[in-house]
Short mmCIF file of C-alpha atoms in Angstrom, two decimals:
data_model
loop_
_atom_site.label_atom_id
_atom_site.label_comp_id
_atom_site.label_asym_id
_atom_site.label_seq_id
_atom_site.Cartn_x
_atom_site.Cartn_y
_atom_site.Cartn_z
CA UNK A 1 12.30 0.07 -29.50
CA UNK A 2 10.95 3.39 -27.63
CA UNK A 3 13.71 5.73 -26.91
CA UNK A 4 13.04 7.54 -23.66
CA UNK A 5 16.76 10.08 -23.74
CA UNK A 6 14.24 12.95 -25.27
CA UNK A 7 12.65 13.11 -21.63
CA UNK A 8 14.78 15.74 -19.48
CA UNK A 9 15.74 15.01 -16.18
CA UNK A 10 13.75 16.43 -13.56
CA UNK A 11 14.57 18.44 -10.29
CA UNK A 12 14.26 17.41 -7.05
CA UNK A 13 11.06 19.42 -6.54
CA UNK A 14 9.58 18.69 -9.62
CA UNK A 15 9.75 15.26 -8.57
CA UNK A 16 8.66 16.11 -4.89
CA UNK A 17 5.67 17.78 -6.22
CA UNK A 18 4.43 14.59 -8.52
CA UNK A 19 4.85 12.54 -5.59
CA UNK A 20 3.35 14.10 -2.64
CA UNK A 21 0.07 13.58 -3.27
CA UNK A 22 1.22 9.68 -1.88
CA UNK A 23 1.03 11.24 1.57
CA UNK A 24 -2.30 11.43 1.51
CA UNK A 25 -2.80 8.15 -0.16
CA UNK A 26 -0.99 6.77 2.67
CA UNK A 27 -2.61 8.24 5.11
CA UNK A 28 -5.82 6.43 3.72
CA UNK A 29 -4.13 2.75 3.23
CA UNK A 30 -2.39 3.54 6.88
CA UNK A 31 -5.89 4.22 9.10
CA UNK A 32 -7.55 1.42 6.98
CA UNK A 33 -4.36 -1.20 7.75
CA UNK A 34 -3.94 0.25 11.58
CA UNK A 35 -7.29 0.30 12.79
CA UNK A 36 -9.90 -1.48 10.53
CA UNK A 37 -9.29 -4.67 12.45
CA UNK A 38 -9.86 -2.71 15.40
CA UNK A 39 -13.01 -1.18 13.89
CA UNK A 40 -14.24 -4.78 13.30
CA UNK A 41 -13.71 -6.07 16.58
CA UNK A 42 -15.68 -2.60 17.85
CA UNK A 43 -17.77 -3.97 16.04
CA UNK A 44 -18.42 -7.13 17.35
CA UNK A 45 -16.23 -9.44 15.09
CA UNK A 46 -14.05 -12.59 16.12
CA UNK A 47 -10.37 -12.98 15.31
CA UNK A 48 -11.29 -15.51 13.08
CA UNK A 49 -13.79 -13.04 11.03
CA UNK A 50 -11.36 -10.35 10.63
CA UNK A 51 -9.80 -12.01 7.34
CA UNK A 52 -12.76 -12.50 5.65
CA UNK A 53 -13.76 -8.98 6.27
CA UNK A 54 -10.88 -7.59 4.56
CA UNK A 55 -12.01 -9.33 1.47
CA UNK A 56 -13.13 -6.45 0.03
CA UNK A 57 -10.08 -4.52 -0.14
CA UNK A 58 -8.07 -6.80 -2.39
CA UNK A 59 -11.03 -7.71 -4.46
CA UNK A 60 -11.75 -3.79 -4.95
CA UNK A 61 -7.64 -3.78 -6.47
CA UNK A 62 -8.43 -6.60 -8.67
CA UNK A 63 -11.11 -5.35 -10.26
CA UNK A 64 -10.43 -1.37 -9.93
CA UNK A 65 -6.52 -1.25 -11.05
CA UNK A 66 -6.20 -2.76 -14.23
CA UNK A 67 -9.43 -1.03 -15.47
CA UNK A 68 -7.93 2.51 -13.98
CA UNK A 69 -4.91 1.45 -16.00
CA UNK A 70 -6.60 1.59 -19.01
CA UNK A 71 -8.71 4.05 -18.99
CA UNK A 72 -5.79 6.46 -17.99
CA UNK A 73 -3.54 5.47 -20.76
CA UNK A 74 -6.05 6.77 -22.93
CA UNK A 75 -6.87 9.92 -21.04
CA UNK A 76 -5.66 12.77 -22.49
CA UNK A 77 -7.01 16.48 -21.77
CA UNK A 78 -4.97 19.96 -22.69
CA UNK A 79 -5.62 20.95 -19.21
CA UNK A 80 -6.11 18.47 -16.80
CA UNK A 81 -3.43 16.04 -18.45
CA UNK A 82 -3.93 12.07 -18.09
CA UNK A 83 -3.53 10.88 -15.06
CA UNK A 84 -4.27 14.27 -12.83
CA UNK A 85 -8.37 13.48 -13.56
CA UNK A 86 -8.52 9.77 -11.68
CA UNK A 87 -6.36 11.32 -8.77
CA UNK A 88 -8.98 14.15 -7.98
CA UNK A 89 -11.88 11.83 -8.42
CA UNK A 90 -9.94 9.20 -5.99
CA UNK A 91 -9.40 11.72 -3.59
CA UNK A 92 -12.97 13.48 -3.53
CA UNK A 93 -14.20 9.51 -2.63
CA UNK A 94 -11.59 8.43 -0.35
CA UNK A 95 -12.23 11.64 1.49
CA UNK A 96 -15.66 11.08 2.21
CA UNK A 97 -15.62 7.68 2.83
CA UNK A 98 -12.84 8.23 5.79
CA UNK A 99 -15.33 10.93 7.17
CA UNK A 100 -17.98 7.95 7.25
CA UNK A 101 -16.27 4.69 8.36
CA UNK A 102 -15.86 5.03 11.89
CA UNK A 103 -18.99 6.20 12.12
CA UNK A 104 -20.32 2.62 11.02
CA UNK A 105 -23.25 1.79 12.80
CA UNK A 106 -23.29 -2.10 12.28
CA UNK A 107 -20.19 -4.25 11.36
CA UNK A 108 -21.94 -4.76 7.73
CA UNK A 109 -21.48 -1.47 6.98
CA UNK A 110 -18.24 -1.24 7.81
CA UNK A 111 -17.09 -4.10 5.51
CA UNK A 112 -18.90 -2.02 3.01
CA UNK A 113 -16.85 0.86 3.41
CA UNK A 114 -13.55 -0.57 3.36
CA UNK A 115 -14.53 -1.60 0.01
CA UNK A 116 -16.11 1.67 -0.83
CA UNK A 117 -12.39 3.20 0.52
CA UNK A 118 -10.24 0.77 -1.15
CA UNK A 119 -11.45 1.18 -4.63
CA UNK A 120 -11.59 4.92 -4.52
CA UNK A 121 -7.57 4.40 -3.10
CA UNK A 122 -6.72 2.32 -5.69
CA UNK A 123 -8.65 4.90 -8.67
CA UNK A 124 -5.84 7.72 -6.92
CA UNK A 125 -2.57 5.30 -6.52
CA UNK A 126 -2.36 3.50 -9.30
CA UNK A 127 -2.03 6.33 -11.78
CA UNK A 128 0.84 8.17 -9.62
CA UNK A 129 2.72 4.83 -10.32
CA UNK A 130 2.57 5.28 -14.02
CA UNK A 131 3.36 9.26 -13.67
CA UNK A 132 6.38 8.68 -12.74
CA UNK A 133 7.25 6.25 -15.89
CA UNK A 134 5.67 8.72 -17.69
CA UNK A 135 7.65 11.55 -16.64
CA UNK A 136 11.36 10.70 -15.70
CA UNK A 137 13.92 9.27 -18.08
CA UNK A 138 14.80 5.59 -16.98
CA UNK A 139 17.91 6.60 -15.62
CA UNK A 140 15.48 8.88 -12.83
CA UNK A 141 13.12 6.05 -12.31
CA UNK A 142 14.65 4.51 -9.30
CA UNK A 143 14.87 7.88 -8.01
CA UNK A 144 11.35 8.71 -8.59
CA UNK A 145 9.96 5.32 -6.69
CA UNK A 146 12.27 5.73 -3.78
CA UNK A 147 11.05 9.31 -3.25
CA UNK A 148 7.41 7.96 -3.48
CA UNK A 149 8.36 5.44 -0.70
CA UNK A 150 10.14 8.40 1.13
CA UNK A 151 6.58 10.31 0.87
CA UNK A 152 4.75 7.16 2.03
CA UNK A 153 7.00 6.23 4.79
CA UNK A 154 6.73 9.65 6.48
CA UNK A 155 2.40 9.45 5.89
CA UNK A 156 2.60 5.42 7.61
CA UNK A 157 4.30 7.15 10.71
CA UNK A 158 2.28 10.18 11.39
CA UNK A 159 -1.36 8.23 10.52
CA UNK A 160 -0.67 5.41 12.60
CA UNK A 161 -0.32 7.51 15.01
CA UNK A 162 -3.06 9.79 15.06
CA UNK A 163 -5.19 7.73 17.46
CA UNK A 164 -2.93 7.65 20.11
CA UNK A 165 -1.66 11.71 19.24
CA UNK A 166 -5.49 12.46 19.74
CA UNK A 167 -5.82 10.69 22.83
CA UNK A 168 -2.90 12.27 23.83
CA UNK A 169 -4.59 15.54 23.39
CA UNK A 170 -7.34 14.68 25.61
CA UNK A 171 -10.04 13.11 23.25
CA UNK A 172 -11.25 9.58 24.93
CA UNK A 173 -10.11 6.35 23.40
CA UNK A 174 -12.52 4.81 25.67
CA UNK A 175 -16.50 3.90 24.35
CA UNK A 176 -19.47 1.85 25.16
CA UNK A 177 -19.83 -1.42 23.36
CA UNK A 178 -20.21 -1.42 19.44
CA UNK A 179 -18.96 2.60 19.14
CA UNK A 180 -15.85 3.56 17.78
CA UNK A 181 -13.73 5.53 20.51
CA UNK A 182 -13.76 9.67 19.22
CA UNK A 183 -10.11 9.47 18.98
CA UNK A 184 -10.85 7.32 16.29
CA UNK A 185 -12.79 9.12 14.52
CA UNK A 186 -11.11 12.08 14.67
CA UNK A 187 -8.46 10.56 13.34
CA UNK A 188 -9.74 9.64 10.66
CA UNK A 189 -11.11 12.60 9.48
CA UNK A 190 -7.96 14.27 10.15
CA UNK A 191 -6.69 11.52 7.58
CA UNK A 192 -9.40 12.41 5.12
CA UNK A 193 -8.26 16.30 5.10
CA UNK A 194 -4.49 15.33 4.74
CA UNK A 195 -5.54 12.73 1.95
CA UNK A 196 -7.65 15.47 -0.63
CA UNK A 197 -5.40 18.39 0.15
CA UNK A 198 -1.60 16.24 -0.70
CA UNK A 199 -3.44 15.39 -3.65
CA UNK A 200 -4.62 18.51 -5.01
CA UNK A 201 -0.94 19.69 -4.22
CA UNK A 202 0.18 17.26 -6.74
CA UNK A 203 -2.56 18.33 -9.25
CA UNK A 204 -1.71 21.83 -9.00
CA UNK A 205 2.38 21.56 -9.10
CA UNK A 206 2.84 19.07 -12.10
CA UNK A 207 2.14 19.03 -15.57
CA UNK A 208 2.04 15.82 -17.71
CA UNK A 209 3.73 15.24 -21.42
CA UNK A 210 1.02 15.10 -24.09
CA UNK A 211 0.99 11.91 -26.08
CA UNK A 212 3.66 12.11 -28.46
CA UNK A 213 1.33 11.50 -31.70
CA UNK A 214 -1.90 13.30 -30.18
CA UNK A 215 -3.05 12.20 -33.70
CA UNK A 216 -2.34 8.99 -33.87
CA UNK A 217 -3.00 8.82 -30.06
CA UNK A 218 -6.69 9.73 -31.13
CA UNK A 219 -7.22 7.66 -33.52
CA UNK A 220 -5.81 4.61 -31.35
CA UNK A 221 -8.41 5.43 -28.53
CA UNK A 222 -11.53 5.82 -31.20
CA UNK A 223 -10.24 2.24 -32.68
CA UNK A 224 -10.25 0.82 -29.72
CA UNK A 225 -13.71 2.68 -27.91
CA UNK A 226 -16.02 0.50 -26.08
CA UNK A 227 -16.28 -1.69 -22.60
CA UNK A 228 -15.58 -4.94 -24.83
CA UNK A 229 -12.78 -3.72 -26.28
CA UNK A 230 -11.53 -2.94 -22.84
CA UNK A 231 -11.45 -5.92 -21.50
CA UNK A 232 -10.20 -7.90 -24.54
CA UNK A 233 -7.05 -5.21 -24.30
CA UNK A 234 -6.66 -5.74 -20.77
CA UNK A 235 -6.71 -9.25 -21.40
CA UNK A 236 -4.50 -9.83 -24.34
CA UNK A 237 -2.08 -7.70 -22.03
CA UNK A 238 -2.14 -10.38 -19.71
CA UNK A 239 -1.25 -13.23 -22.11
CA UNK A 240 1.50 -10.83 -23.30
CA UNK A 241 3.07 -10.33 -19.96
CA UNK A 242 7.04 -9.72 -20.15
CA UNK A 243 8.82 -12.28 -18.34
CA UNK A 244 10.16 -10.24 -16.27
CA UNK A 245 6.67 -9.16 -14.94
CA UNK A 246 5.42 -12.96 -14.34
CA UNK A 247 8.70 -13.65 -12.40
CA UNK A 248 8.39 -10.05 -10.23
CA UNK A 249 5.01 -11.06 -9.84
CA UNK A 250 6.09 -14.32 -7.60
CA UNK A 251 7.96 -12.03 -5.08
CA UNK A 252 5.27 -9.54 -5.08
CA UNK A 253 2.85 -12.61 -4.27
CA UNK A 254 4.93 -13.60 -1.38
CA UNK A 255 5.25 -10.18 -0.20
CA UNK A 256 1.53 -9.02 -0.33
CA UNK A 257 0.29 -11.97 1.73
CA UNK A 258 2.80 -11.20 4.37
CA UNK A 259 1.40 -7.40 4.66
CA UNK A 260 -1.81 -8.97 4.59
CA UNK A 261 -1.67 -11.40 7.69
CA UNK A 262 -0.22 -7.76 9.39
CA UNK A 263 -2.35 -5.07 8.30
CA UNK A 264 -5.64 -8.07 9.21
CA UNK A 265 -3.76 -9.71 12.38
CA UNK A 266 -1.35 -8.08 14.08
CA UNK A 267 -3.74 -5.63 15.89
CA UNK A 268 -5.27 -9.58 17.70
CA UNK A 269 -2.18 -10.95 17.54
CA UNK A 270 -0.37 -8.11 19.46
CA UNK A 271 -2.95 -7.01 22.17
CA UNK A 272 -3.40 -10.73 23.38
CA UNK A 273 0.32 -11.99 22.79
CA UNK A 274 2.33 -8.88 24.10
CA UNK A 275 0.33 -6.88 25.98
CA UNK A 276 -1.82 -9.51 27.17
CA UNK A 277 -5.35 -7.36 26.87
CA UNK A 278 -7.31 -8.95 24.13
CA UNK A 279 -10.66 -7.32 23.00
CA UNK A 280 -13.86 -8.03 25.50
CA UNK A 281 -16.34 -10.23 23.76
CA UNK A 282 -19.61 -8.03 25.03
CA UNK A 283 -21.63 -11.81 25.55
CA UNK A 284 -19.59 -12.64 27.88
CA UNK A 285 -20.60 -9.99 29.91
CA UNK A 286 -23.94 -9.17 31.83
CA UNK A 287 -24.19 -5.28 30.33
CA UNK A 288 -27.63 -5.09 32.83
CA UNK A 289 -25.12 -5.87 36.04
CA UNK A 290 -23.35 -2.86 36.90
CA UNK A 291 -20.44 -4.64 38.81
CA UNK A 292 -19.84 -7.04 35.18
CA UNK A 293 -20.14 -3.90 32.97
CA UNK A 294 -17.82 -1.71 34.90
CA UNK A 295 -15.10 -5.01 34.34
CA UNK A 296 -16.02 -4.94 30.86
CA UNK A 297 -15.35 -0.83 30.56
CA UNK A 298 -11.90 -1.58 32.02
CA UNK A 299 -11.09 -4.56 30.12
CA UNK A 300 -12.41 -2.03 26.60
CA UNK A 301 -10.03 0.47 27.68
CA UNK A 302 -6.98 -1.96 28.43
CA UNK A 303 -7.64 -3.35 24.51
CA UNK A 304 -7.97 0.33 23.25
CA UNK A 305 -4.61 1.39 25.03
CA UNK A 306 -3.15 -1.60 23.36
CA UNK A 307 -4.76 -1.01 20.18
CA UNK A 308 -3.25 2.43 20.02
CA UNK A 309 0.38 1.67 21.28
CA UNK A 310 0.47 -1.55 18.55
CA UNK A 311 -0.71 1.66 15.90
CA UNK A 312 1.76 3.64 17.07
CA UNK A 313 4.65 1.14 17.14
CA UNK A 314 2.90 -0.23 13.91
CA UNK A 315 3.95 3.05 12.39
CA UNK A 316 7.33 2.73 13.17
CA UNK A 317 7.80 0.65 10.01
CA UNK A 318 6.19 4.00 7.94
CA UNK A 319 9.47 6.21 9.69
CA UNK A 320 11.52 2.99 9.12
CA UNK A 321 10.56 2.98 5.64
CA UNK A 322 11.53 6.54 5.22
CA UNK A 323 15.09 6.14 6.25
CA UNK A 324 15.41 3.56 4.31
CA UNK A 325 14.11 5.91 1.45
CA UNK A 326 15.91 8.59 1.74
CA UNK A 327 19.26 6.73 2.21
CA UNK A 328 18.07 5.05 -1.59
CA UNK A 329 17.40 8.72 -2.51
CA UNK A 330 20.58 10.03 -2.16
CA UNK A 331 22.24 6.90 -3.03
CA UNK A 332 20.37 6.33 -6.89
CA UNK A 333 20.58 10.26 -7.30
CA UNK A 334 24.27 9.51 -8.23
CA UNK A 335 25.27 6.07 -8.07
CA UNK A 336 24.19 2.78 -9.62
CA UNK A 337 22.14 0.65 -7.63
CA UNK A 338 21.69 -3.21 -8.03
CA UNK A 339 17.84 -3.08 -7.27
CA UNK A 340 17.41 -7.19 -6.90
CA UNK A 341 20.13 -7.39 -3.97
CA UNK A 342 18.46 -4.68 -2.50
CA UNK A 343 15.06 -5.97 -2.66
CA UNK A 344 15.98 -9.47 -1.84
CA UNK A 345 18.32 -8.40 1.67
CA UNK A 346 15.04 -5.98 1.81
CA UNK A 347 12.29 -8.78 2.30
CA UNK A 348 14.36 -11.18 4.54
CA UNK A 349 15.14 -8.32 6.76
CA UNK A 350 11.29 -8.28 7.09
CA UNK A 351 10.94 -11.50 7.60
CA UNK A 352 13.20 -11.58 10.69
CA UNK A 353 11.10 -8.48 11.86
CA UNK A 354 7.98 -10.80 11.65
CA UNK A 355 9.45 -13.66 13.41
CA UNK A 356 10.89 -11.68 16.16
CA UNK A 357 7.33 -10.65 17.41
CA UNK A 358 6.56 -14.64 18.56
CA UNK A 359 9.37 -13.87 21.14
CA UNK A 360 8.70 -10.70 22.14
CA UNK A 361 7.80 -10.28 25.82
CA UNK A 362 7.99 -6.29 26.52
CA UNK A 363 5.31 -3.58 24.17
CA UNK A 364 9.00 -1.50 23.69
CA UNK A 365 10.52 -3.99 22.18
CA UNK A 366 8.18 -4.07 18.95
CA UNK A 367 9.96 -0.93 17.81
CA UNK A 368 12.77 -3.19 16.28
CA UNK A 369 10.35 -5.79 14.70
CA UNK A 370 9.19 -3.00 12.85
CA UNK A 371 12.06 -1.09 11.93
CA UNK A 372 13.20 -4.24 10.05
CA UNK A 373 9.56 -4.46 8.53
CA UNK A 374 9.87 -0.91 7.52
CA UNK A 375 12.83 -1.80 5.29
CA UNK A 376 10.91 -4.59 3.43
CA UNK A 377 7.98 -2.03 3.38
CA UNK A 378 10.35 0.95 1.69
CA UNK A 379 11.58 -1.82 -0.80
CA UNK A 380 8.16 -2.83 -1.93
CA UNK A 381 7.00 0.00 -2.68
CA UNK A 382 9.73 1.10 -4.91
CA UNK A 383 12.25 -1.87 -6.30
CA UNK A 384 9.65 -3.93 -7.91
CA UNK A 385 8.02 -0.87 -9.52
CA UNK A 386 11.46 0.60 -10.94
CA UNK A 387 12.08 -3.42 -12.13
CA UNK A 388 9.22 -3.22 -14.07
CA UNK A 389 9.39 -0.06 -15.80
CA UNK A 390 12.45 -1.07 -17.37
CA UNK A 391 10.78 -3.85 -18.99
CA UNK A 392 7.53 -3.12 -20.41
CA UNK A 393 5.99 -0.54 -23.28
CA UNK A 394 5.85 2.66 -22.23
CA UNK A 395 2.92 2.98 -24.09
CA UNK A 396 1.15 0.65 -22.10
CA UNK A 397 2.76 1.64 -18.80
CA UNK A 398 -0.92 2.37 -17.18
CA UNK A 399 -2.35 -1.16 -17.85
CA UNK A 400 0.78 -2.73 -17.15
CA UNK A 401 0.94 -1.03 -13.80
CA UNK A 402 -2.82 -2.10 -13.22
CA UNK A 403 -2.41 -5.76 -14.08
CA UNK A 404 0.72 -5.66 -11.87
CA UNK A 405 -1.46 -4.74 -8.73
CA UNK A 406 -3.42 -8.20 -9.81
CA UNK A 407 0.16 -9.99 -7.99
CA UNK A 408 -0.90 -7.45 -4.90
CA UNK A 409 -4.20 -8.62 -4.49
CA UNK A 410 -4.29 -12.21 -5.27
CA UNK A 411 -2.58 -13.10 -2.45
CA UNK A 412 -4.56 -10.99 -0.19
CA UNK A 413 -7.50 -12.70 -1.50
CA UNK A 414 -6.38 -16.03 -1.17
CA UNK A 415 -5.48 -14.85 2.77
CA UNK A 416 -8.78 -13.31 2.92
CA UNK A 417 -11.04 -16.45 2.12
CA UNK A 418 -9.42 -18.68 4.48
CA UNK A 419 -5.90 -19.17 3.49
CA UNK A 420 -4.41 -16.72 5.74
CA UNK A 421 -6.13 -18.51 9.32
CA UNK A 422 -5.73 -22.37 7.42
CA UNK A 423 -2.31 -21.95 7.11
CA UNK A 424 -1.01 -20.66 10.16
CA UNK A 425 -2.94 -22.91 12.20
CA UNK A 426 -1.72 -25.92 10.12
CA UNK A 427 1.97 -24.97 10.06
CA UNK A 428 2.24 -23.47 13.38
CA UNK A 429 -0.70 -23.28 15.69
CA UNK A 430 -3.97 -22.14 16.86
CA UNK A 431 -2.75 -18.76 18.44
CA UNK A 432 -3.19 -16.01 16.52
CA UNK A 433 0.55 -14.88 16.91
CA UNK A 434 1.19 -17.81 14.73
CA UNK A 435 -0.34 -15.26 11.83
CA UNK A 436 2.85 -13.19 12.55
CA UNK A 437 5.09 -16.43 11.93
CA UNK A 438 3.63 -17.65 8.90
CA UNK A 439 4.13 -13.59 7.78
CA UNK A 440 7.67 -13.88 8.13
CA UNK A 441 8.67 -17.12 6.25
CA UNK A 442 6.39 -15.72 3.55
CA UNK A 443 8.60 -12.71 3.26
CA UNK A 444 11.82 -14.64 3.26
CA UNK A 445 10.31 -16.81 0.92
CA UNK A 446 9.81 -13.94 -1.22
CA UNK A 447 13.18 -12.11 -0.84
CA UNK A 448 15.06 -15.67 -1.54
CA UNK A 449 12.81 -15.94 -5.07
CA UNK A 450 14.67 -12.49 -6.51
CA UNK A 451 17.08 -15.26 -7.78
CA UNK A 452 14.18 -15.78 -10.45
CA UNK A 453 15.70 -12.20 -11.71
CA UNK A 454 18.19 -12.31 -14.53
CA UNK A 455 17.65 -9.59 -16.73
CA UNK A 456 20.51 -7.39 -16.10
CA UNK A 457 18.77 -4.01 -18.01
CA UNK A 458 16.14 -4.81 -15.30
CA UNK A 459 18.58 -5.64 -12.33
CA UNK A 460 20.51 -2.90 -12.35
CA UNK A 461 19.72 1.03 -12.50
CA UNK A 462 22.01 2.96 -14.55
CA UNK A 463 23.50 6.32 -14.31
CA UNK A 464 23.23 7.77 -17.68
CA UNK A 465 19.70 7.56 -20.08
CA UNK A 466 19.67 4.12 -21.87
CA UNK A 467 17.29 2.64 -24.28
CA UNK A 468 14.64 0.34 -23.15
CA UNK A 469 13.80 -2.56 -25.16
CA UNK A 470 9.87 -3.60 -25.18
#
């Protein structure tokens, strides 16, 4: 039994500050989920390919997050704390691979910096999820997730928008074939700025709690030295799972393949269905005939429009999101909150937002699909996470948080290798809409399975400090 009343409640800004280095994270995960499909198909790749490309994101989680977990539970330094050191090193790599991408020369090495960028992401985020275990009393948790997804929501808008702001602004969106438009680009160096500089805000404005037996905490981390030792931890951890984690994990499964089959798809799925003006295929134009490559110039810059207004209304699930946050925010400050009705109403919501795209037949109208996406999206990222923390070690709450990402990426990974493309073809069709279809019943799917969740400690998020039982 670890009794968690000695840590004092925190201010509002004290928990701003830990959190707002997820601005910058977002702005990372929201250029690589808005435009690296678009980047592909720059690049030369089919529809079908995009899935496959993605591979390496998930795979980079998988590997990367459970091994970040445990390394930073047994970080400890007097003056850069535990978990500050992976968020700067993150950062510094996330930075400078966001400077590089769109500057890909060959689709090959594009692929190979979206898994470059996702495992130096993954090094920065998933220590800020155990901060704020480690730092705010139970009864604060909820709080502290919801103003993560606040921070997040706001970064989803404003980066998945930054291609079409830029544009705006009088930078072309317009390119010859295989180059990334500048608008692009610029956008995602903008991104890479926003990214190291939230962070560093974070690093400078918090402190972290030293071990409570720096001792003991010593001689723990000596016992236990050495890469084998490592990975026997991190899988014993596994095998000892809580409950409560395995059953979370089959709604985060659900959930994750949904945002997969978006962040991979919808850019496809959305230029062709809604605004009719699918990317040129450059064989399928004579580039030496001035007459065919002038159609194929107008037919890039119809896609690239389209590319940036499905960003843009992509984003409105980030400002979505943030409502959603803040209304959670101001809500769990106070008041109780029954965090599996909320997730589960959360996810079907979603789902409905998913669906709704199959039948839309004006651009404006995506706005709503996405609002009701950006609820799922605000739940995610914070009711699962608060869940959890009530039911696990605090010791352990780095690995733990790690090996929960495993339920994140799995799913991607079985999208990624063929799932995602076999699935919505089988169930529902050959157009790549269908993607946005199979999405939704995925995330219903997932909101009904909260009913797996009984434990009412985890359920429900109390007013006053409690004890947690591990």
């Amino acid at each position: 039994m670890n009794n968690l009343s000695h840590k004092p409640k925190l201010s509002f800004w004290s928990i701003f500050n830990m959190s707002f280095g997820f601005l910058g994270i977002q702005f990372g995960f929201a250029l690589q989920g808005g435009f690296m499909s678009r980047i592909f198909q720059t690049l030369g790749a089919s529809q079908d390919d995009i899935p496959a490309l993605w591979i390496a994101a998930p795979l980079t989680g998988l590997l990367v997050q459970p091994i970040i977990g445990y390394m930073s539970d047994r970080t400890w330094s007097p003056r850069w704390g535990r978990r500050k050191p992976f968020f700067l090193i993150g950062a510094v790599l996330s930075t400078i691979v966001l400077f590089f991408l769109p500057n890909s020369p060959v689709l090959w090495v594009a692929a190979g910096c979206l898994w470059v960028l996702d495992a130096s992401i993954n090094i920065t985020m998933e220590p800020f999820r155990a901060l704020v275990a480690d730092k705010l009393p139970d009864s604060q948790r909820s709080y502290g997730f919801v103003m993560q997804t606040l921070i997040i929501g706001v970064g989803t808008w404003v980066a998945s928008n930054l291609p079409w702001l830029v544009n705006q602004l009088g930078v072309s969106n317009e390119a010859l074939p295989g180059i990334v438009p500048m608008s692009v680009k610029i956008a995602f160096g903008i991104g890479g700025v926003v990214f190291l500089a939230s962070v560093l805000y974070t690093i400078f404005t918090t402190t972290e709690y030293p071990p409570e037996d720096l001792e003991e905490f010593k001689k723990e981390n000596e016992a236990s030295k050495g890469f084998a030792n490592g990975v026997k931890e991190i899988f014993a951890s596994i095998g000892q799972m809580p409950k409560t984690m395995k059953l979370l994990g089959v709604i985060q499964f659900f959930s994750w393949f949904s945002f997969f089959a978006m962040w991979s798809l919808a850019t496809p799925a959305l230029t062709t269905h809604v605004f009719n003006a699918p990317a040129p295929v450059e064989t399928a134009f004579n580039m030496a005939d001035e007459g065919s490559k002038a159609l194929f110039m107008t037919a890039s810059k119809s896609y690239n429009d389209a590319a940036d207004l499905v960003g843009s209304y992509m984003g409105m699930y980030g400002l979505s999101s943030m409502a959603f946050a803040l209304l959670l925010t101001f809500y769990a400050a106070k008041r109780s909150i029954n965090r599996k009705y909320i997730h589960m109403f959360s996810l079907i919501a979603g789902g409905l937002g998913f669906i709704s795209m199959y039948f839309i037949n004006q651009p404006q109208q995506l706005i709503y699909s996405f609002i009701l996406i950006g609820i799922s999206w605000g739940s995610i990222l914070s009711m699962p996470y608060a869940m959890l923390s009530s039911a696990i070690n605090p010791k352990k709450m780095g690995i733990y948080m790690g090996i929960f990402n495993m339920f994140i990426v799995i799913p991607q990974i079985i999208a990624a290798t063929g799932g995602l493309n076999y699935l919505y073809q089988l169930i529902f069709g050959e157009a790549v809409i269908n993607a946005m279809l199979l999405a939704g019943a995925s995330l219903i799917i997932g909101g009904l399975a909260n009913f797996l969740i009984t434990d009412k400690n985890v359920i429900t998020h109390q007013a006053e400090d409690r004890e947690v039982l591990n």
